Amino acid sequence: MEKNYRAYFLNWTTINQVGKIKLLRSAFVIFFLLPIIAQLIEKYQIHFEIPISWLLLYYSTLSISLGTLLYGIFCPEIVSKFESFEDFDKSGKGGAYLYNQLSKIMSKQKTQGNLIELLQKYTFAHLKNEAGIEDIITRTIWGGHKTDFWFVHDTLNYSKPIIRIACSLFYFTGFVLLAIVFIEKIFTVTEYLIKIQ
């Protein structure tokens, strides 16, 4: 049985939850603020050596910002706008919207057989059999029903695996660099406290 590598990486919903961490939301500000501070220090010839922690913080925010940018550009609309069926239902969008969202994957497939195989790989929550998937993709009338919504949402939630991997790696790199900065600061403060005692 072929392993489904898409399941091993963060899906779009999880990437979205990571991006909502308040600390990460300030990454853009820090990313633009640090170079301005460095230029002011250089302009006024202040004798100040930029600490390595500033560089790590800068690269951390750069990495997080790139992950956020990729998410903003490539995350499927149905995943980024609707966290639940209730949100979708309140929006007033219906079956045509769902079909259009699924068509983004369908248009890339040459045959229906390839599409069925692809959707079986993407769709984890419903675990539809081939007949169930075929029924969904060959419908001529789509309702805005809960099962239709979750089928399309879950399918697109695992789409674009290479971009999801890149987002995940950017966030991971940013977290690691940020952790190094925090650990270094904790050691610095601890060392200072030991010296003054």
PDB file of N, CA, C and O in Angstrom, residues 23-57:
ATOM      1  N   LEU A  23       2.649  36.190  19.098  1.00  0.00           N
ATOM      2  CA  LEU A  23       4.071  36.484  18.940  1.00  0.00           C
ATOM      3  C   LEU A  23       4.456  36.518  17.463  1.00  0.00           C
ATOM      4  O   LEU A  23       5.234  37.371  17.033  1.00  0.00           O
ATOM      5  N   LEU A  24       3.869  35.618  16.686  1.00  0.00           N
ATOM      6  CA  LEU A  24       4.194  35.574  15.258  1.00  0.00           C
ATOM      7  C   LEU A  24       3.610  36.754  14.500  1.00  0.00           C
ATOM      8  O   LEU A  24       4.167  37.193  13.504  1.00  0.00           O
ATOM      9  N   ARG A  25       2.484  37.247  14.982  1.00  0.00           N
ATOM     10  CA  ARG A  25       1.865  38.386  14.294  1.00  0.00           C
ATOM     11  C   ARG A  25       2.747  39.637  14.361  1.00  0.00           C
ATOM     12  O   ARG A  25       2.652  40.513  13.528  1.00  0.00           O
ATOM     13  N   SER A  26       3.609  39.712  15.377  1.00  0.00           N
ATOM     14  CA  SER A  26       4.499  40.860  15.489  1.00  0.00           C
ATOM     15  C   SER A  26       5.772  40.664  14.666  1.00  0.00           C
ATOM     16  O   SER A  26       6.615  41.558  14.611  1.00  0.00           O
ATOM     17  N   ALA A  27       5.923  39.526  14.007  1.00  0.00           N
ATOM     18  CA  ALA A  27       7.138  39.243  13.237  1.00  0.00           C
ATOM     19  C   ALA A  27       7.369  40.271  12.133  1.00  0.00           C
ATOM     20  O   ALA A  27       8.499  40.711  11.919  1.00  0.00           O
ATOM     21  N   PHE A  28       6.306  40.674  11.438  1.00  0.00           N
ATOM     22  CA  PHE A  28       6.465  41.665  10.373  1.00  0.00           C
ATOM     23  C   PHE A  28       7.002  42.988  10.915  1.00  0.00           C
ATOM     24  O   PHE A  28       7.867  43.611  10.313  1.00  0.00           O
ATOM     25  N   VAL A  29       6.493  43.405  12.057  1.00  0.00           N
ATOM     26  CA  VAL A  29       6.933  44.669  12.658  1.00  0.00           C
ATOM     27  C   VAL A  29       8.414  44.596  13.009  1.00  0.00           C
ATOM     28  O   VAL A  29       9.196  45.493  12.671  1.00  0.00           O
ATOM     29  N   ILE A  30       8.808  43.520  13.681  1.00  0.00           N
ATOM     30  CA  ILE A  30      10.211  43.354  14.070  1.00  0.00           C
ATOM     31  C   ILE A  30      11.088  43.239  12.828  1.00  0.00           C
ATOM     32  O   ILE A  30      12.179  43.810  12.775  1.00  0.00           O
ATOM     33  N   PHE A  31      10.601  42.533  11.812  1.00  0.00           N
ATOM     34  CA  PHE A  31      11.350  42.349  10.574  1.00  0.00           C
ATOM     35  C   PHE A  31      11.694  43.700   9.939  1.00  0.00           C
ATOM     36  O   PHE A  31      12.794  43.899   9.422  1.00  0.00           O
ATOM     37  N   PHE A  32      10.772  44.653   9.960  1.00  0.00           N
ATOM     38  CA  PHE A  32      11.031  45.967   9.374  1.00  0.00           C
ATOM     39  C   PHE A  32      11.682  46.936  10.353  1.00  0.00           C
ATOM     40  O   PHE A  32      12.394  47.843   9.954  1.00  0.00           O
ATOM     41  N   LEU A  33      11.466  46.741  11.641  1.00  0.00           N
ATOM     42  CA  LEU A  33      11.997  47.648  12.662  1.00  0.00           C
ATOM     43  C   LEU A  33      13.502  47.477  12.887  1.00  0.00           C
ATOM     44  O   LEU A  33      14.225  48.467  13.030  1.00  0.00           O
ATOM     45  N   LEU A  34      13.989  46.237  12.906  1.00  0.00           N
ATOM     46  CA  LEU A  34      15.407  45.995  13.180  1.00  0.00           C
ATOM     47  C   LEU A  34      16.344  46.668  12.172  1.00  0.00           C
ATOM     48  O   LEU A  34      17.321  47.307  12.580  1.00  0.00           O
ATOM     49  N   PRO A  35      16.096  46.594  10.873  1.00  0.00           N
ATOM     50  CA  PRO A  35      16.985  47.296   9.932  1.00  0.00           C
ATOM     51  C   PRO A  35      16.952  48.828  10.106  1.00  0.00           C
ATOM     52  O   PRO A  35      17.968  49.493   9.930  1.00  0.00           O
ATOM     53  N   ILE A  36      15.797  49.356  10.460  1.00  0.00           N
ATOM     54  CA  ILE A  36      15.695  50.806  10.682  1.00  0.00           C
ATOM     55  C   ILE A  36      16.554  51.209  11.881  1.00  0.00           C
ATOM     56  O   ILE A  36      17.286  52.203  11.825  1.00  0.00           O
ATOM     57  N   ILE A  37      16.473  50.435  12.953  1.00  0.00           N
ATOM     58  CA  ILE A  37      17.294  50.716  14.139  1.00  0.00           C
ATOM     59  C   ILE A  37      18.775  50.614  13.787  1.00  0.00           C
ATOM     60  O   ILE A  37      19.580  51.469  14.183  1.00  0.00           O
ATOM     61  N   ALA A  38      19.153  49.590  13.022  1.00  0.00           N
ATOM     62  CA  ALA A  38      20.552  49.420  12.618  1.00  0.00           C
ATOM     63  C   ALA A  38      21.026  50.597  11.775  1.00  0.00           C
ATOM     64  O   ALA A  38      22.154  51.076  11.945  1.00  0.00           O
ATOM     65  N   GLN A  39      20.164  51.101  10.877  1.00  0.00           N
ATOM     66  CA  GLN A  39      20.540  52.253  10.056  1.00  0.00           C
ATOM     67  C   GLN A  39      20.692  53.514  10.907  1.00  0.00           C
ATOM     68  O   GLN A  39      21.582  54.332  10.663  1.00  0.00           O
ATOM     69  N   LEU A  40      19.816  53.695  11.887  1.00  0.00           N
ATOM     70  CA  LEU A  40      19.930  54.857  12.776  1.00  0.00           C
ATOM     71  C   LEU A  40      21.225  54.806  13.589  1.00  0.00           C
ATOM     72  O   LEU A  40      21.887  55.831  13.771  1.00  0.00           O
ATOM     73  N   ILE A  41      21.579  53.628  14.062  1.00  0.00           N
ATOM     74  CA  ILE A  41      22.827  53.460  14.811  1.00  0.00           C
ATOM     75  C   ILE A  41      24.013  53.819  13.935  1.00  0.00           C
ATOM     76  O   ILE A  41      24.930  54.525  14.357  1.00  0.00           O
ATOM     77  N   GLU A  42      23.982  53.365  12.686  1.00  0.00           N
ATOM     78  CA  GLU A  42      25.071  53.661  11.757  1.00  0.00           C
ATOM     79  C   GLU A  42      25.080  55.140  11.371  1.00  0.00           C
ATOM     80  O   GLU A  42      26.135  55.768  11.316  1.00  0.00           O
ATOM     81  N   LYS A  43      23.913  55.712  11.150  1.00  0.00           N
ATOM     82  CA  LYS A  43      23.809  57.112  10.715  1.00  0.00           C
ATOM     83  C   LYS A  43      24.347  58.073  11.777  1.00  0.00           C
ATOM     84  O   LYS A  43      25.060  59.024  11.471  1.00  0.00           O
ATOM     85  N   TYR A  44      24.011  57.822  13.021  1.00  0.00           N
ATOM     86  CA  TYR A  44      24.453  58.708  14.099  1.00  0.00           C
ATOM     87  C   TYR A  44      25.757  58.249  14.730  1.00  0.00           C
ATOM     88  O   TYR A  44      26.158  58.751  15.773  1.00  0.00           O
ATOM     89  N   GLN A  45      26.413  57.332  14.078  1.00  0.00           N
ATOM     90  CA  GLN A  45      27.721  56.824  14.473  1.00  0.00           C
ATOM     91  C   GLN A  45      27.794  56.467  15.956  1.00  0.00           C
ATOM     92  O   GLN A  45      28.738  56.802  16.658  1.00  0.00           O
ATOM     93  N   ILE A  46      26.780  55.802  16.389  1.00  0.00           N
ATOM     94  CA  ILE A  46      26.754  55.303  17.758  1.00  0.00           C
ATOM     95  C   ILE A  46      27.622  54.055  17.787  1.00  0.00           C
ATOM     96  O   ILE A  46      27.473  53.164  16.958  1.00  0.00           O
ATOM     97  N   HIS A  47      28.539  54.024  18.716  1.00  0.00           N
ATOM     98  CA  HIS A  47      29.435  52.868  18.816  1.00  0.00           C
ATOM     99  C   HIS A  47      28.713  51.760  19.564  1.00  0.00           C
ATOM    100  O   HIS A  47      28.686  51.708  20.783  1.00  0.00           O
ATOM    101  N   PHE A  48      28.125  50.950  18.754  1.00  0.00           N
ATOM    102  CA  PHE A  48      27.299  49.878  19.303  1.00  0.00           C
ATOM    103  C   PHE A  48      27.428  48.682  18.384  1.00  0.00           C
ATOM    104  O   PHE A  48      27.142  48.765  17.199  1.00  0.00           O
ATOM    105  N   GLU A  49      27.907  47.606  18.935  1.00  0.00           N
ATOM    106  CA  GLU A  49      28.032  46.391  18.134  1.00  0.00           C
ATOM    107  C   GLU A  49      26.701  45.636  18.207  1.00  0.00           C
ATOM    108  O   GLU A  49      26.203  45.358  19.297  1.00  0.00           O
ATOM    109  N   ILE A  50      26.153  45.363  17.047  1.00  0.00           N
ATOM    110  CA  ILE A  50      24.864  44.665  17.009  1.00  0.00           C
ATOM    111  C   ILE A  50      25.065  43.247  17.529  1.00  0.00           C
ATOM    112  O   ILE A  50      25.884  42.493  17.002  1.00  0.00           O
ATOM    113  N   PRO A  51      24.345  42.908  18.574  1.00  0.00           N
ATOM    114  CA  PRO A  51      24.511  41.568  19.140  1.00  0.00           C
ATOM    115  C   PRO A  51      24.006  40.479  18.192  1.00  0.00           C
ATOM    116  O   PRO A  51      23.126  40.714  17.359  1.00  0.00           O
ATOM    117  N   ILE A  52      24.591  39.299  18.351  1.00  0.00           N
ATOM    118  CA  ILE A  52      24.196  38.165  17.515  1.00  0.00           C
ATOM    119  C   ILE A  52      22.719  37.837  17.700  1.00  0.00           C
ATOM    120  O   ILE A  52      22.055  37.399  16.774  1.00  0.00           O
ATOM    121  N   SER A  53      22.187  38.116  18.889  1.00  0.00           N
ATOM    122  CA  SER A  53      20.771  37.822  19.134  1.00  0.00           C
ATOM    123  C   SER A  53      19.870  38.666  18.240  1.00  0.00           C
ATOM    124  O   SER A  53      18.795  38.221  17.841  1.00  0.00           O
ATOM    125  N   TRP A  54      20.306  39.879  17.886  1.00  0.00           N
ATOM    126  CA  TRP A  54      19.520  40.707  16.968  1.00  0.00           C
ATOM    127  C   TRP A  54      19.482  40.081  15.579  1.00  0.00           C
ATOM    128  O   TRP A  54      18.456  40.085  14.911  1.00  0.00           O
ATOM    129  N   LEU A  55      20.639  39.547  15.160  1.00  0.00           N
ATOM    130  CA  LEU A  55      20.688  38.894  13.848  1.00  0.00           C
ATOM    131  C   LEU A  55      19.798  37.648  13.845  1.00  0.00           C
ATOM    132  O   LEU A  55      19.061  37.413  12.881  1.00  0.00           O
ATOM    133  N   LEU A  56      19.873  36.875  14.915  1.00  0.00           N
ATOM    134  CA  LEU A  56      19.021  35.691  15.010  1.00  0.00           C
ATOM    135  C   LEU A  56      17.549  36.091  15.027  1.00  0.00           C
ATOM    136  O   LEU A  56      16.722  35.441  14.385  1.00  0.00           O
ATOM    137  N   LEU A  57      17.233  37.146  15.758  1.00  0.00           N
ATOM    138  CA  LEU A  57      15.854  37.629  15.808  1.00  0.00           C
ATOM    139  C   LEU A  57      15.397  38.095  14.424  1.00  0.00           C
ATOM    140  O   LEU A  57      14.282  37.808  13.995  1.00  0.00           O
TER     141      LEU A  57
END
